[in-house]
Amino acid sequence: MRLIDMHCDTIWKLMDLDKSGNLMENQCSVSIPGMKRAGTMAQFFACFVYWKDMPGGYEEGYRHVHEMIDFMEEQIKKYPEDIAGAYSYSDVMENNAKGKISAILTVEEGGILEGELHRLESLYQRGIRLMTLMWNYENCIGYPNSREASVMEKGLKPFGIETVRRMGELGMIVDVSHASDGTFTDILCCAKGPVVASHSNCRALKAHPRNLTDEMIRGLAEVGGGAGLNFYGPFLGTEDASLIDEMTAHVLHMIRHGGEDFPMIGTDFDGFDGIERLDIPGVEYMERLWEALRKKGVSASRLDKLWSKNALRILKSI
Ligand SMILES: [Zn+2]
């Protein structure tokens, strides 16, 4: 069982939150030893910028993303036997054949483009292969998820449409997680390349604006996209706990409404705290979820799709 996780915030935790540790030894949920135990084939690492923390706003955020990419390049150089950068499906397969974990870089917060398409091109050249267009604030691309209907119905801005189109041309995966419902709909309309919700759950099971409605799940599945199961308690169903029983329910719901080619894993590891009970505290415990789903009657072939095959299909399309 090979694992691909579509989203973690480990770079952010190492660089910004803990300001200590590295990929081999850290206080994080994701580490090289943990990924080895889990049989990780590829880990998507988000360069997440919380621009409100930065005196220089998005401008500083853009520079910081480059520092995050530098950091990951250094880490990969430091542990070349264990981990390697990956920029395509064939890179992932080659790394896997050599027994190496693939690190795929992403950006979480498209606001750092600040209306400049050449920034997107620079990020692509530096290896970014997926961008989460929004975080929880309005930006130059569009509007975020919100409990306010007036925000939730607003969609892509003209620069957002340009960005989504250019991402398709370049070969970058468009990530709708954190977007408003209106932005989601607009993205599906104008995207030419692959679209995913890298770390979002089902709104039918937990009414949270970060989660996907059944209609959104169907729409995303129709264009060949998928969603990564998020382990954050408030998106699963319980405020202060991340429970396996709730994870399995979301996976089964995704399969019911999006089909077996829809669900992926998008843990959100190292992107949240304040959860008292964590049934899967780190990547090394992922087998617990596999076992729980197997006990619920999920077939081995469906588990393989959830674990890696669906993500590989998306990677193949860029
Ligand atoms: Zn996120």
GROMACS .gro file of N, CA and C in nm, residues 7-10 12-13 232 268-273:
model
   39
    7HIS      N    1  -0.196   1.706   0.087
    7HIS     CA    2  -0.175   1.834   0.157
    7HIS      C    3  -0.121   1.816   0.299
    8CYS      N    4  -0.008   1.882   0.327
    8CYS     CA    5   0.038   1.898   0.465
    8CYS      C    6   0.102   2.035   0.476
    9ASP      N    7   0.108   2.086   0.598
    9ASP     CA    8   0.166   2.218   0.624
    9ASP      C    9   0.297   2.207   0.701
   10THR      N   10   0.369   2.099   0.677
   10THR     CA   11   0.492   2.071   0.753
   10THR      C   12   0.600   2.177   0.731
   12TRP      N   13   0.556   2.492   0.673
   12TRP     CA   14   0.512   2.608   0.752
   12TRP      C   15   0.541   2.586   0.901
   13LYS      N   16   0.513   2.464   0.949
   13LYS     CA   17   0.537   2.436   1.092
   13LYS      C   18   0.687   2.442   1.124
  232TYR      N   19  -0.885   1.729   1.001
  232TYR     CA   20  -0.915   1.832   1.103
  232TYR      C   21  -1.055   1.807   1.161
  268ASP      N   22  -0.388   1.740   0.587
  268ASP     CA   23  -0.376   1.872   0.653
  268ASP      C   24  -0.284   1.861   0.776
  269PHE      N   25  -0.204   1.755   0.782
  269PHE     CA   26  -0.110   1.738   0.894
  269PHE      C   27  -0.025   1.863   0.911
  270ASP      N   28  -0.002   1.900   1.036
  270ASP     CA   29   0.083   2.014   1.074
  270ASP      C   30   0.022   2.149   1.037
  271GLY      N   31  -0.105   2.147   0.995
  271GLY     CA   32  -0.173   2.272   0.962
  271GLY      C   33  -0.277   2.310   1.066
  272PHE      N   34  -0.290   2.227   1.166
  272PHE     CA   35  -0.390   2.259   1.270
  272PHE      C   36  -0.342   2.211   1.406
  273ASP      N   37  -0.395   2.273   1.510
  273ASP     CA   38  -0.368   2.223   1.645
  273ASP      C   39  -0.494   2.243   1.731
   0.00000   0.00000   0.00000
